[in-house]
Short mmCIF file of C-alpha atoms and ligand atoms in Angstrom, two decimals:
data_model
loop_
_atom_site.label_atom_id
_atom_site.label_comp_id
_atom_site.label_asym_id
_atom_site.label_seq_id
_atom_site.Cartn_x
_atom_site.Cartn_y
_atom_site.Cartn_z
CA UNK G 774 0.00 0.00 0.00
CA UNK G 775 1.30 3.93 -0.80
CA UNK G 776 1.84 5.87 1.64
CA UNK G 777 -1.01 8.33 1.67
CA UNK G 778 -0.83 12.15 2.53
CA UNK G 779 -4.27 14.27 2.80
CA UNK G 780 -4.54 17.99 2.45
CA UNK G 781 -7.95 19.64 3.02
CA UNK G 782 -9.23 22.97 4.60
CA UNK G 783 -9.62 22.87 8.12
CA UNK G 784 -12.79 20.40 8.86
CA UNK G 785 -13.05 18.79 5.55
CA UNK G 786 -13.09 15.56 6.75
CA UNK G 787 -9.66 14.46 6.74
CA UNK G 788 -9.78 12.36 10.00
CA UNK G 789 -12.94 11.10 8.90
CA UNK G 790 -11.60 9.67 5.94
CA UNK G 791 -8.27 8.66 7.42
CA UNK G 792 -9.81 6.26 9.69
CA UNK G 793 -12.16 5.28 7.48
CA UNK G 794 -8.60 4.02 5.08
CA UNK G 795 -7.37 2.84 8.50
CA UNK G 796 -10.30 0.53 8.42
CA UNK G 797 -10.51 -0.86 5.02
CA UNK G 798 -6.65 -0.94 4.24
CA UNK G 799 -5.21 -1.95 7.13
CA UNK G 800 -2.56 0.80 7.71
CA UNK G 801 -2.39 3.78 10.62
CA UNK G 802 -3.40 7.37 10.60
CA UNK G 803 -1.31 9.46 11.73
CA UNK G 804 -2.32 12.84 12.94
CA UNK G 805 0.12 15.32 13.93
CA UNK G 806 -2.77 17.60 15.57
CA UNK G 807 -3.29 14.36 17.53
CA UNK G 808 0.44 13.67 18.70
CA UNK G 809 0.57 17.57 19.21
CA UNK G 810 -2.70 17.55 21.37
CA UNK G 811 -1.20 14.20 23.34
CA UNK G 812 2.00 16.27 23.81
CA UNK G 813 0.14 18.95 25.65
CA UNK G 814 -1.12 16.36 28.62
CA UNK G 815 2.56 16.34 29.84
CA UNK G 816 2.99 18.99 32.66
CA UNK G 817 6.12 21.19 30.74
CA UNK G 818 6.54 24.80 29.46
CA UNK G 819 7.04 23.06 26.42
CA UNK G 820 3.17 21.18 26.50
CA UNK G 821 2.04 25.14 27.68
CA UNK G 822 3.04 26.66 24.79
CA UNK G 823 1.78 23.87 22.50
CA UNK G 824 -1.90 24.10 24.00
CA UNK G 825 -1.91 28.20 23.29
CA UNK G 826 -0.56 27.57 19.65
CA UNK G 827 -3.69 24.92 19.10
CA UNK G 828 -5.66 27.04 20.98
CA UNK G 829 -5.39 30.17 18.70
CA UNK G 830 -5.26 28.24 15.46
CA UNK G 831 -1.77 29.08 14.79
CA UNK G 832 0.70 26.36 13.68
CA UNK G 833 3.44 25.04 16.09
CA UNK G 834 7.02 24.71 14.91
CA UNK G 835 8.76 22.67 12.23
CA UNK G 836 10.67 21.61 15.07
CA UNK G 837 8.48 20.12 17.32
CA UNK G 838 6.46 18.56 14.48
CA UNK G 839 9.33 17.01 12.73
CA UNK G 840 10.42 15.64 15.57
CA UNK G 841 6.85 13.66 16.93
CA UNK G 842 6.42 12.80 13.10
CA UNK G 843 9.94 11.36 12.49
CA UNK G 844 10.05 8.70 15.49
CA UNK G 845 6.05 7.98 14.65
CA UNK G 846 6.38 6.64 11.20
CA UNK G 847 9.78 4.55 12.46
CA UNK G 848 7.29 2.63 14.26
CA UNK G 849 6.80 -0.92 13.21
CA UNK G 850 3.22 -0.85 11.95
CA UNK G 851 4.04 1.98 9.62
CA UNK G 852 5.96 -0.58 8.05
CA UNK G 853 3.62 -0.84 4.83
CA UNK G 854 2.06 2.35 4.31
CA UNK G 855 0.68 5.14 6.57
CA UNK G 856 -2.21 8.09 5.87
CA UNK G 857 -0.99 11.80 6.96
CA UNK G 858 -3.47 13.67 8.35
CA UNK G 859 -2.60 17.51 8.98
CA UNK G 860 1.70 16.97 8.06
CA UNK G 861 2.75 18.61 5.87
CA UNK G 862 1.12 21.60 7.03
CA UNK G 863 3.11 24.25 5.04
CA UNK G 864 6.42 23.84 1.78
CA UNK G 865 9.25 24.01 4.89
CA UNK G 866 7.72 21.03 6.24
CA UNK G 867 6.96 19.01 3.16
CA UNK G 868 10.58 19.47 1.74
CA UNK G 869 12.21 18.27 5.80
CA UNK G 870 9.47 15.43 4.94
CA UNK G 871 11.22 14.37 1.64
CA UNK G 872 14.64 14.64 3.25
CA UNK G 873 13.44 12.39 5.77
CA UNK G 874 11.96 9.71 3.46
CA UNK G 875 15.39 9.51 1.37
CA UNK G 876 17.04 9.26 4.69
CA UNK G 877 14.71 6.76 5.37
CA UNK G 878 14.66 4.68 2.08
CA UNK G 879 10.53 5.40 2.09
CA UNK G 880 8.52 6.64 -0.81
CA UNK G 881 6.72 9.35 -0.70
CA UNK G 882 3.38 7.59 -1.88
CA UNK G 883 0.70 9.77 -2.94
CA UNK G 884 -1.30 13.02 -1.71
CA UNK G 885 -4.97 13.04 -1.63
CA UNK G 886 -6.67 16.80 -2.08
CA UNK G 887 -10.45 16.79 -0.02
CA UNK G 888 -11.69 19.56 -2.01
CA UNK G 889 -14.73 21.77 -0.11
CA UNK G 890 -16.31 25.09 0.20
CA UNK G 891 -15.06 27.43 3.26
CA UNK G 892 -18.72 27.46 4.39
CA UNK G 893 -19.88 24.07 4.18
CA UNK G 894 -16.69 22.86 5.90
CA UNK G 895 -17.52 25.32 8.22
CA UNK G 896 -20.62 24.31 9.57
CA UNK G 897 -19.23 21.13 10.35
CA UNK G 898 -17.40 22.35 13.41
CA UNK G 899 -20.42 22.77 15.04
CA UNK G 900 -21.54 19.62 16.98
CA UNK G 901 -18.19 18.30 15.92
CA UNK G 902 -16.49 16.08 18.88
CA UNK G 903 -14.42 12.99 18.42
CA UNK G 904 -12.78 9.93 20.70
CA UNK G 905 -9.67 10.88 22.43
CA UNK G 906 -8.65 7.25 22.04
CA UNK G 907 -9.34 6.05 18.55
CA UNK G 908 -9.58 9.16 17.05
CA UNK G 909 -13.43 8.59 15.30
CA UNK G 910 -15.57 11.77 14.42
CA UNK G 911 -18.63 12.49 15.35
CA UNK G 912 -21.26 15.22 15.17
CA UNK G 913 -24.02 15.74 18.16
CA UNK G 914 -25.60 18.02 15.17
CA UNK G 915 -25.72 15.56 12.30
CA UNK G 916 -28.56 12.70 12.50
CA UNK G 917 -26.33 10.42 10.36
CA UNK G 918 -22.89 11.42 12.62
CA UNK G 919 -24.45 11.20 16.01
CA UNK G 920 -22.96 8.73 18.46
CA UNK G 921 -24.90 5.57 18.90
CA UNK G 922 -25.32 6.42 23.19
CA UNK G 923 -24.77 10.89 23.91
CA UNK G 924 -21.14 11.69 24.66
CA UNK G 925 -19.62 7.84 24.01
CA UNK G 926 -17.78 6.50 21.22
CA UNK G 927 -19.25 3.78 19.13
CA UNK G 928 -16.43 1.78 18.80
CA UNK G 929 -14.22 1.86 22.41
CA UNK G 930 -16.88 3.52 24.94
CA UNK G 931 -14.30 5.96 25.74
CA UNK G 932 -15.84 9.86 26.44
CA UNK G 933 -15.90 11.82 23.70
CA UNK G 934 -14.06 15.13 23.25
CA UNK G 935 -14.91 18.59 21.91
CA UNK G 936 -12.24 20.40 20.62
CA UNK G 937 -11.08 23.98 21.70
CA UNK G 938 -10.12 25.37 18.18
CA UNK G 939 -13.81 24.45 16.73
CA UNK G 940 -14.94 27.84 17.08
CA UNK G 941 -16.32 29.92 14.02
CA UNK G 942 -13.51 32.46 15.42
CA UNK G 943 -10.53 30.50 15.40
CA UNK G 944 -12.01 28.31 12.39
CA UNK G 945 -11.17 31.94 10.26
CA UNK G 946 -8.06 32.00 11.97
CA UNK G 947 -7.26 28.28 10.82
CA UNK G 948 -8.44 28.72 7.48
CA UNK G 949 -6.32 31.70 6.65
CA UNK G 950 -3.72 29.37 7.73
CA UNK G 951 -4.61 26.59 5.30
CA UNK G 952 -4.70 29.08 2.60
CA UNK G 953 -1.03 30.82 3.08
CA UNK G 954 1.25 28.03 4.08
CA UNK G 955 -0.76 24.67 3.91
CA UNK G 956 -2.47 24.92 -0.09
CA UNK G 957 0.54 25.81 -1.64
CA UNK G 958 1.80 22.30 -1.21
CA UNK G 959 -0.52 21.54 -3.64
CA UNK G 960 1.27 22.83 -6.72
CA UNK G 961 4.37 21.85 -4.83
CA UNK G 962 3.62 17.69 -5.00
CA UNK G 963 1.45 18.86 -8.20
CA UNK G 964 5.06 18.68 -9.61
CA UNK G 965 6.17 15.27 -8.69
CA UNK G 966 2.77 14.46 -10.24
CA UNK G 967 1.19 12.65 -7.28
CA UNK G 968 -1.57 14.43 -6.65
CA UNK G 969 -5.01 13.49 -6.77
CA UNK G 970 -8.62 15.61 -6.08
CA UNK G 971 -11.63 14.30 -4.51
CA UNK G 972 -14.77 16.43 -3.87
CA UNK G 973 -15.55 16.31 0.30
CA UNK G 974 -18.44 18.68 -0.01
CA UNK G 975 -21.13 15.92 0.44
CA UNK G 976 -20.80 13.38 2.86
CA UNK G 977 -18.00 10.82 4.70
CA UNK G 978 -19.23 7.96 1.98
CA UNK G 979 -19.31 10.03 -1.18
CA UNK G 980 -15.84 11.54 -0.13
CA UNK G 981 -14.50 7.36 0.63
CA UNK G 982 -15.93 6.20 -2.66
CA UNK G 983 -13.81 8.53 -4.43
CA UNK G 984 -10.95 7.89 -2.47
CA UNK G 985 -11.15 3.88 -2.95
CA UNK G 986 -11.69 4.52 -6.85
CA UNK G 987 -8.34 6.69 -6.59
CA UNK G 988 -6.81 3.79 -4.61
CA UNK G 989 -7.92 0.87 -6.66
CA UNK G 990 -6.52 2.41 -10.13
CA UNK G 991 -3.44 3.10 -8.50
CA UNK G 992 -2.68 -0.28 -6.91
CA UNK G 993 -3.96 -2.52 -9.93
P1 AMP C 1224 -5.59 19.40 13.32
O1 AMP C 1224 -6.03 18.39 14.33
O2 AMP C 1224 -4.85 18.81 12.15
O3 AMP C 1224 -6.71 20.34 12.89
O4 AMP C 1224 -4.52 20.32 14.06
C1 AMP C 1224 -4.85 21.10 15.20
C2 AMP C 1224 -3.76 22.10 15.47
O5 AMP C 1224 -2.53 21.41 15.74
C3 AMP C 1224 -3.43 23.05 14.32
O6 AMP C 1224 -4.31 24.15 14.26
C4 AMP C 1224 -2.01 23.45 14.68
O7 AMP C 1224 -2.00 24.36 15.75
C5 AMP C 1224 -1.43 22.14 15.20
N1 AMP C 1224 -0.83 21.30 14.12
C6 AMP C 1224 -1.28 20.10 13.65
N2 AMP C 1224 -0.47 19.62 12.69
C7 AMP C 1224 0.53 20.53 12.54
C8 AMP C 1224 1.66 20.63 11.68
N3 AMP C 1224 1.95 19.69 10.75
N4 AMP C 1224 2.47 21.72 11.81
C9 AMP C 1224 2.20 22.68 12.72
N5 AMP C 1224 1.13 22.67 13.54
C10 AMP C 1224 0.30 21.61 13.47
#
């Protein structure tokens, strides 16, 4: 299986979708937001000023995120393939990331665009909470994305989460973001001619039909 990198506006559906890959190809999803967001349950200056980055949609550093992504995809189930969710987030990142892989002797795989409008994407951060331990999505305001019991995952009965940063305030804040540093990677892996576009503006099965098409022409 390729490796698999997804790009998408803030609340396009990118977890969604990873785990949903997770499921039906047997390979992990790695989210930096979520190895950031574990990072901040440790009691240093370091998790402080982690938690205030999230917290005001800004970005944390190359650094840090380098660093948590590097010794995650050296773990042993990342062996044959792995889904990015939210790394690379902007061109200094992505071009660390392909110094890494040739250190590495890993291929880059492919990237998969969600495309959706800034509105409809949006409106999903209201309601929106997900599992702090398997990472699924929900949303409280969505008949077909409710969980099965209020407040408990589906899958692992662990308490579900809402998430600081899904605010209509900070979702401007994190959009603007996408739009300067994280879309230009677009044309940048545009180049190496590995990118492919799916439309996320309907719902979590449209989007994975797509993205199953993409995967089955590219593995056969
Ligand atoms: P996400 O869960 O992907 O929406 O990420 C939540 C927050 O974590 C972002 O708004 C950033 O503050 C931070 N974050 C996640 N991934 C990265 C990354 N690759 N580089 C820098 N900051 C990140």
């Amino acid at each position: 299986m390729k490796n698999i990198i997804l790009i998408a506006a803030p609340a396009a559906g990118k977890g969604t979708e990873a785990l949903k890959i997770k499921e039906e190809y047997n390979i992990p999803h790695i989210s930096t937001g979520d190895l950031l967001r574990n990072a901040t349950k440790e009691d240093t200056e370091l998790a402080k000023e982690i938690t205030e980055l999230i917290k005001n949609g800004k970005l944390v550093s190359d650094e840090i995120v380098l660093e948590l992504l590097k010794s995650r995809i050296l773990e042993q189930d990342c062996v044959n393939g792995y889904i990015l969710d939210g790394f690379p987030r902007n061109v200094e990142q992505a071009i660390a990331y392909d110094k890494i892989l040739d250190e590495l002797n890993k291929d880059i795989g492919i990237v998969i665009v969600l495309d959706i409008d800034k509105e409809i994407a949006k409106s999903r951060i209201s309601g929106r909470c997900s599992c702090p331990k398997c990472g699924k999505v929900y949303n409280v305001n969505r008949e077909e994305l409710k969980p099965k019991k209020d407040g408990i995952c589906d899958d692992c009965s662990t308490t579900l989460k809402f998430r600081d940063d899904d605010n209509p305030n900070v979702y401007d804040e994190r959009y603007n973001t996408y739009l300067e540093k994280t879309e230009p990677l677009i044309s940048y892996y545009d180049k190496k001619g590995i990118v492919y576009h799916v439309d996320s503006n309907e719902n979590p099965e449209k989007t994975h039909e797509q993205v199953v098409k993409i995967l089955g022409d590219i593995n056969d």
